[in-house]
Short mmCIF file of C-alpha atoms and ligand atoms in Angstrom, two decimals:
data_model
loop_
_atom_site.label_atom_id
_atom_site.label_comp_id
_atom_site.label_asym_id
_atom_site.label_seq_id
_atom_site.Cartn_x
_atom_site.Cartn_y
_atom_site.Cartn_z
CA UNK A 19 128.39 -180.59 46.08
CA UNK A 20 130.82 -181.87 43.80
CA UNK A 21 130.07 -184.39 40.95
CA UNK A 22 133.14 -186.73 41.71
CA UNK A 23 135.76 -185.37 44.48
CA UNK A 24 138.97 -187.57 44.35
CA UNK A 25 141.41 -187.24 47.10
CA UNK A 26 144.97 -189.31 47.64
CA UNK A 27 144.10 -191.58 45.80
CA UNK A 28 147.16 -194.61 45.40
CA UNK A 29 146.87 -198.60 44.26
CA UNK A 30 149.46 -200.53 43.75
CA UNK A 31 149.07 -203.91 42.19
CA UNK A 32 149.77 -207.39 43.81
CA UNK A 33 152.83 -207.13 41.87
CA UNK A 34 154.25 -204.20 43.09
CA UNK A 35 153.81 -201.96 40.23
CA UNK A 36 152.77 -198.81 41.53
CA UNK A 37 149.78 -197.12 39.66
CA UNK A 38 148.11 -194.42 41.23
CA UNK A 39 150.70 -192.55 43.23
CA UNK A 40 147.83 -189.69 45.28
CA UNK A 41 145.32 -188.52 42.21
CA UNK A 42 143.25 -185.70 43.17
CA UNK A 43 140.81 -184.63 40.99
CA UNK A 44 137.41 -182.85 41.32
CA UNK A 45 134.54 -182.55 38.92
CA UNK A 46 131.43 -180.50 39.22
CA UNK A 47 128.65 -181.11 37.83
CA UNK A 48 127.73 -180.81 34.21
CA UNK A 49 131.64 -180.43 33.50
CA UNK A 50 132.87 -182.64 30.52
CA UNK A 51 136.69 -183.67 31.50
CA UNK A 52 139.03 -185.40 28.87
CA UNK A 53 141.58 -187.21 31.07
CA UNK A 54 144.63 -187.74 29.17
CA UNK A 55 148.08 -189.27 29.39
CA UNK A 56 150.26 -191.48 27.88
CA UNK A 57 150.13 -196.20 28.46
CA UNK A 58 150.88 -196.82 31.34
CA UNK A 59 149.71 -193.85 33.33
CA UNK A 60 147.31 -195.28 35.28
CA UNK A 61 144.08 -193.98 33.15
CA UNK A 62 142.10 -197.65 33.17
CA UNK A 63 143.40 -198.01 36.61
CA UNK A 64 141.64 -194.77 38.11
CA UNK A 65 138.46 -195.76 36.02
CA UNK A 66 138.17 -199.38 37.51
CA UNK A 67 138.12 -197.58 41.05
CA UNK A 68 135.33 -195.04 39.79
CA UNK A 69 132.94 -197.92 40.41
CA UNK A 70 134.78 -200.08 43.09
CA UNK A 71 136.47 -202.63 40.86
CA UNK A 72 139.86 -201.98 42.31
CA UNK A 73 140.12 -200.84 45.78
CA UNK A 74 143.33 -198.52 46.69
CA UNK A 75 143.16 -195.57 49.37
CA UNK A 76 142.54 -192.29 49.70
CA UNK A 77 138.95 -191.44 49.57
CA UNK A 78 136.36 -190.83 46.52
CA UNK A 79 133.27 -189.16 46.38
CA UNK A 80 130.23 -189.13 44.03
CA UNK A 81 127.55 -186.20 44.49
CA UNK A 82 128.19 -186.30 48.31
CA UNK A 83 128.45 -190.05 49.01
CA UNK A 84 131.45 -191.60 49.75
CA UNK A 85 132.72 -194.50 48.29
CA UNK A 86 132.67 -197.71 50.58
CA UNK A 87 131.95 -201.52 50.75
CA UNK A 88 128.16 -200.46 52.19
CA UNK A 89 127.54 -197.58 49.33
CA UNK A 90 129.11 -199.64 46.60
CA UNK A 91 125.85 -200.46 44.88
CA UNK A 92 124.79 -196.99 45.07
CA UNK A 93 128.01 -195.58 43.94
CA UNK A 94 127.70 -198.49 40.85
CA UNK A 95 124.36 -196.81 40.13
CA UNK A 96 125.75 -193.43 40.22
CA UNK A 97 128.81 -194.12 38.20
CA UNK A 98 127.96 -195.23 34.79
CA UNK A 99 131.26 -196.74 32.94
CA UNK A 100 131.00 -197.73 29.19
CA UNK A 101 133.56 -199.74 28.18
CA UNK A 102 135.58 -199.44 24.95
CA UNK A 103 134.59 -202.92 23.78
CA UNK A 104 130.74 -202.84 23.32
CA UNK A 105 131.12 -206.76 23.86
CA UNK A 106 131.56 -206.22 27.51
CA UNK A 107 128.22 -204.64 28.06
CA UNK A 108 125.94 -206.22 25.37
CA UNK A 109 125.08 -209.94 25.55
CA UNK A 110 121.45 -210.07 25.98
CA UNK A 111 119.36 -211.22 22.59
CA UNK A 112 117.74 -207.88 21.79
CA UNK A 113 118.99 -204.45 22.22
CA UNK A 114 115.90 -203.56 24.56
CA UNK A 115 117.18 -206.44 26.66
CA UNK A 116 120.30 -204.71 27.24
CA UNK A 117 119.09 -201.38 28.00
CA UNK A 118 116.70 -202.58 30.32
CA UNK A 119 118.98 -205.11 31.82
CA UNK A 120 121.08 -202.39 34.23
CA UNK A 121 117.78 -200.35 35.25
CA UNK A 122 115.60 -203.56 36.22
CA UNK A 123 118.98 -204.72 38.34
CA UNK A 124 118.73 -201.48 40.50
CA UNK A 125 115.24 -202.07 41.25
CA UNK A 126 113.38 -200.28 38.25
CA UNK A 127 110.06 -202.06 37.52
CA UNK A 128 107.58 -201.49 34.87
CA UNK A 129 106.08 -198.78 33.46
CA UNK A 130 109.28 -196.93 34.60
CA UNK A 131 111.70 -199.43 33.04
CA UNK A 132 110.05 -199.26 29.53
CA UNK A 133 110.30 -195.34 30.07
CA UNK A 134 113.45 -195.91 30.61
CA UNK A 135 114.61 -197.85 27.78
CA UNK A 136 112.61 -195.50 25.27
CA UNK A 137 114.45 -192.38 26.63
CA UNK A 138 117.47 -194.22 27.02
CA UNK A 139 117.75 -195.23 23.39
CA UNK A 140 116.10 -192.12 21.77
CA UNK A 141 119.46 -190.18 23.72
CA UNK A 142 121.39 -192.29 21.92
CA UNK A 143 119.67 -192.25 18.03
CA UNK A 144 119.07 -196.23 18.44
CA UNK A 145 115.28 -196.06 19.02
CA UNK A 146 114.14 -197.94 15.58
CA UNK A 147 116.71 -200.62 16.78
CA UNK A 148 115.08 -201.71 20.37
CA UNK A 149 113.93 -204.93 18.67
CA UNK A 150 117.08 -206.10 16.80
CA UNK A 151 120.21 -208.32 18.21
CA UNK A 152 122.79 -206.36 19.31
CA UNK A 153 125.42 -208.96 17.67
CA UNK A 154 123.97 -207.70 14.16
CA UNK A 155 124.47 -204.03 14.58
CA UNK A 156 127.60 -201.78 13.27
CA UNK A 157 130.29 -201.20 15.66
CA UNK A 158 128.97 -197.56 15.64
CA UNK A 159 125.76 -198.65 16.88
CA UNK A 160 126.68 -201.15 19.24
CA UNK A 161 128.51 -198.57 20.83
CA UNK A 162 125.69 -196.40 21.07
CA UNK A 163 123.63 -199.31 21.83
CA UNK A 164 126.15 -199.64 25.25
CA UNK A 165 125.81 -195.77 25.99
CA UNK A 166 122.39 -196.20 26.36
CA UNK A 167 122.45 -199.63 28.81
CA UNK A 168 124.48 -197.12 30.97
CA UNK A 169 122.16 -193.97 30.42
CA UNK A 170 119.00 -195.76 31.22
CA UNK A 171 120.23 -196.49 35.01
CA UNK A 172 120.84 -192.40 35.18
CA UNK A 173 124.16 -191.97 36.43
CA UNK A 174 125.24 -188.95 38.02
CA UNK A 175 128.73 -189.35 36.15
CA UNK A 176 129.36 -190.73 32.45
CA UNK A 177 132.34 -192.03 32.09
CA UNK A 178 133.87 -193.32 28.80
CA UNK A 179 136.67 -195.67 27.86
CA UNK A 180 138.19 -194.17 24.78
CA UNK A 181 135.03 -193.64 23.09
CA UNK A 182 135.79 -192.94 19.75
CA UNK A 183 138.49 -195.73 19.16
CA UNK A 184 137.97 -197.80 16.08
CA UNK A 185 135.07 -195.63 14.65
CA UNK A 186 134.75 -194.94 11.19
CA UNK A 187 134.63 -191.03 10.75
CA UNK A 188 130.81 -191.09 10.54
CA UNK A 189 130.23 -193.18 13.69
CA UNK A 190 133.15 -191.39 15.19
CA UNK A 191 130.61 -187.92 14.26
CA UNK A 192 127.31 -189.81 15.25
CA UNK A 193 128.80 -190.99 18.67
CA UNK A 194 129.96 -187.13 19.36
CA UNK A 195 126.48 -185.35 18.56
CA UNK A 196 124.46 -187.83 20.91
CA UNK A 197 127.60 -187.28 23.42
CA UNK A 198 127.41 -183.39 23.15
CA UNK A 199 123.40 -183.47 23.53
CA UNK A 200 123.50 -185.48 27.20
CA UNK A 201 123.07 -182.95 29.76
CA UNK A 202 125.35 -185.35 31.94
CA UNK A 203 128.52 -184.74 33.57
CA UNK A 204 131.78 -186.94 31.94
CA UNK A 205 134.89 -187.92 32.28
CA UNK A 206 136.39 -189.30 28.53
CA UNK A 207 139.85 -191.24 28.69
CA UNK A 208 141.01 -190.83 25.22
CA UNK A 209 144.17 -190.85 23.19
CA UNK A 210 142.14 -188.62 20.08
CA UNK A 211 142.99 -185.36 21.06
CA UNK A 212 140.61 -183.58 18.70
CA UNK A 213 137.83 -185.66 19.67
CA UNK A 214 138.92 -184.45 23.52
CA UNK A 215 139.19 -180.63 22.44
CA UNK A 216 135.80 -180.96 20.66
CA UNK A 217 133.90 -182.70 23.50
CA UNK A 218 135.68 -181.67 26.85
CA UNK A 219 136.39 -178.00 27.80
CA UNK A 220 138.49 -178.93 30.62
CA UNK A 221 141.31 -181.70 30.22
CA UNK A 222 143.64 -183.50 32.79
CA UNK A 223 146.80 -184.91 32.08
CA UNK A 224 148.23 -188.31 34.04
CA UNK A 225 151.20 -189.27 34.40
CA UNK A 226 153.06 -192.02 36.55
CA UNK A 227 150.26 -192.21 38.54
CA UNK A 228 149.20 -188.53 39.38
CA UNK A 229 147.30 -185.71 37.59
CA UNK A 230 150.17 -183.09 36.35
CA UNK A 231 148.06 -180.97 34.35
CA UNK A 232 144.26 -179.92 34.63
CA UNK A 233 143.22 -176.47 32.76
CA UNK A 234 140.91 -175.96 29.97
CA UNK A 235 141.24 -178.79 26.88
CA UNK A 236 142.65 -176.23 24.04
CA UNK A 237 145.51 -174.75 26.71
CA UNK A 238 146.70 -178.22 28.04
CA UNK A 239 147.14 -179.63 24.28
CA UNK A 240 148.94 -176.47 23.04
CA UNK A 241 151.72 -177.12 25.91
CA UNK A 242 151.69 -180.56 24.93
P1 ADP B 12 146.73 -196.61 31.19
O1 ADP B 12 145.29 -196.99 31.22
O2 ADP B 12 146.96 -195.14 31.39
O3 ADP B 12 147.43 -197.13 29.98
P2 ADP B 12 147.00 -198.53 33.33
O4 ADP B 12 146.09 -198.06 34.40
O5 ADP B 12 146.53 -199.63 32.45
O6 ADP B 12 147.44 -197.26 32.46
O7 ADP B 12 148.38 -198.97 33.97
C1 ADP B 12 149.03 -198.22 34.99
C2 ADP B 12 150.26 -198.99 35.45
O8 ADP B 12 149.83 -200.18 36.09
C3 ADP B 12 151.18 -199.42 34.33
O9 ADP B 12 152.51 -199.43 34.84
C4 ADP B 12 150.72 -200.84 34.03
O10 ADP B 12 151.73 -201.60 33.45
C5 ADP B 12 150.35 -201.32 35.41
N1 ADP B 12 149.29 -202.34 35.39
C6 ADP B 12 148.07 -202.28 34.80
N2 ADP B 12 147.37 -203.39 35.00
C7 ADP B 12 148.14 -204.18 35.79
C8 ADP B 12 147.97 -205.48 36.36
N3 ADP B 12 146.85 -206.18 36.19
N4 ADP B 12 148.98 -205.97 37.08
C9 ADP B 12 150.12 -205.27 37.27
N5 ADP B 12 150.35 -204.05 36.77
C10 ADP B 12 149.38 -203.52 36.03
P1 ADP B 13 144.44 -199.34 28.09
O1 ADP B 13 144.25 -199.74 26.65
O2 ADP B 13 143.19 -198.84 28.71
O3 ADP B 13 145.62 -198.47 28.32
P2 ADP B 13 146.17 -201.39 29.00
O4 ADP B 13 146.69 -201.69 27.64
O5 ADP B 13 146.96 -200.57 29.95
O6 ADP B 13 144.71 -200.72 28.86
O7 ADP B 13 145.81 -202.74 29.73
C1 ADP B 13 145.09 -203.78 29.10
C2 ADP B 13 144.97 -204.95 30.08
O8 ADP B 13 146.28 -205.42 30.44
C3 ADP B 13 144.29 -204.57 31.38
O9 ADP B 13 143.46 -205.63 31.79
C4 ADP B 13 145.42 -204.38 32.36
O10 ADP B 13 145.02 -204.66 33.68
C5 ADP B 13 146.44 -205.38 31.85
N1 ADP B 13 147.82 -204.94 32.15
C6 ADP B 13 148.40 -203.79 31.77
N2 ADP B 13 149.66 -203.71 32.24
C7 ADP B 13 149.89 -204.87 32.94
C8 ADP B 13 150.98 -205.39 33.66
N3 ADP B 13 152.13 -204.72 33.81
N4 ADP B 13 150.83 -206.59 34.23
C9 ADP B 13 149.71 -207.28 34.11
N5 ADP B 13 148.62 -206.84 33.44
C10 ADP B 13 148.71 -205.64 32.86
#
């Protein structure tokens, strides 16, 4: 069974503007897929459905369960989105809080939760840094820090909001190891094309709405 299985998918917004025009796009599992494209092709738009933020139609699939109003907290669980702006995801007042913070909402109680956190931010390099406040942390780290809040619920797919955006070229390195040692399946929306040829075998491109290229990463960015 597929990872994520994507079929017709369309949304327009209240406005009018049409932004997914009938994506179909498949992922098995352990694949790593850059998804590419230009502003304005829809990218955040198909993200915010991954997890039932925006509703359009056409149907979506994640490791066998379909996407609905009564599997949407299951699908949330499965589905593990980490924003580009660590802000979003961190506001509790230590880093452990955080991490714990998605886990104990899906029903994980102690000694598993702890488990989780520990494994959750070794993954990620940040273990030394459970007891600090997020708010004092480097950029790089906080945006470890929100890799792992999303880790320690144990999504079925990562998926990452430009990931590397704003790093300095050590974070931008950091982030990538600790990305390349999850054994997770991902989907990376990214504009930094070497950071999608070094992470992502496989690429798709968007465009107006609809996937018009999907092949392996180095093959889609030499015909670009
Ligand atoms: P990308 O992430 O690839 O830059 P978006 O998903 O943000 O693309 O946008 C896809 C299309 O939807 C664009 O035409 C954009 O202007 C439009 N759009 C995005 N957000 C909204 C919104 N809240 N209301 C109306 N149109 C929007
Ligand atoms: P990204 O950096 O992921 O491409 P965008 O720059 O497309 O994101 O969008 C940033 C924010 O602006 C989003 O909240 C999006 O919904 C909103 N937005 C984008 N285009 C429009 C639009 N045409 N009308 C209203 N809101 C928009």
């Amino acid at each position: 069974v597929s990872a994520l299985d994507v079929r017709g998918l369309e949304y327009r917004y209240p406005d009018g503007t049409c932004a997914l025009d009938g994506i179909d796009l498949r992922v098995e599992p352990g694949e790593r897929v850059a998804v590419l494209g230009p502003n304005g092709a829809g990218k955040t738009t198909f993200v915010l459905h991954l997890n039932g933020v925006l509703t359009g139609t056409g149907h979506i699939e994640v490791s066998g369960l379909s996407l609905s109003p009564g599997t949407l907290r299951e699908i949330r669980r499965r589905v593990g989105v980490v924003f580009q702006d660590p802000d979003d995801q961190l506001f509790m007042p230590t880093v452990a809080d955080d991490v714990a913070f998605g886990p104990a909402n899906f029903g994980v109680a102690e000694p598993e939760l702890g488990e989780r956190v520990r494994s959750a931010l070794a993954a990620v390099g940040m273990s030394a840094h459970a007891d600090r406040s997020p708010m004092h942390l480097s950029e790089g780290q906080r945006r470890r820090v929100a890799l792992a809040t999303v880790l320690a619920s144990d999504p079925e797919l990562l998926v990452l909001d430009e990931p590397s955006a704003n790093l300095e070229p050590v974070a931008r390195r950091e982030l990538a190891d600790v990305l390349l040692s999850l054994d997770r399946t991902m989907l990376m929306v990214t504009h930094d094309l070497p950071y999608a040829l070094q992470l992502c075998p496989r690429a798709v491109l968007i465009d107006n709405g609809v996937v018009v290229a999907d092949g392996p990463t180095r093959d889609l960015l030499a015909d670009a």
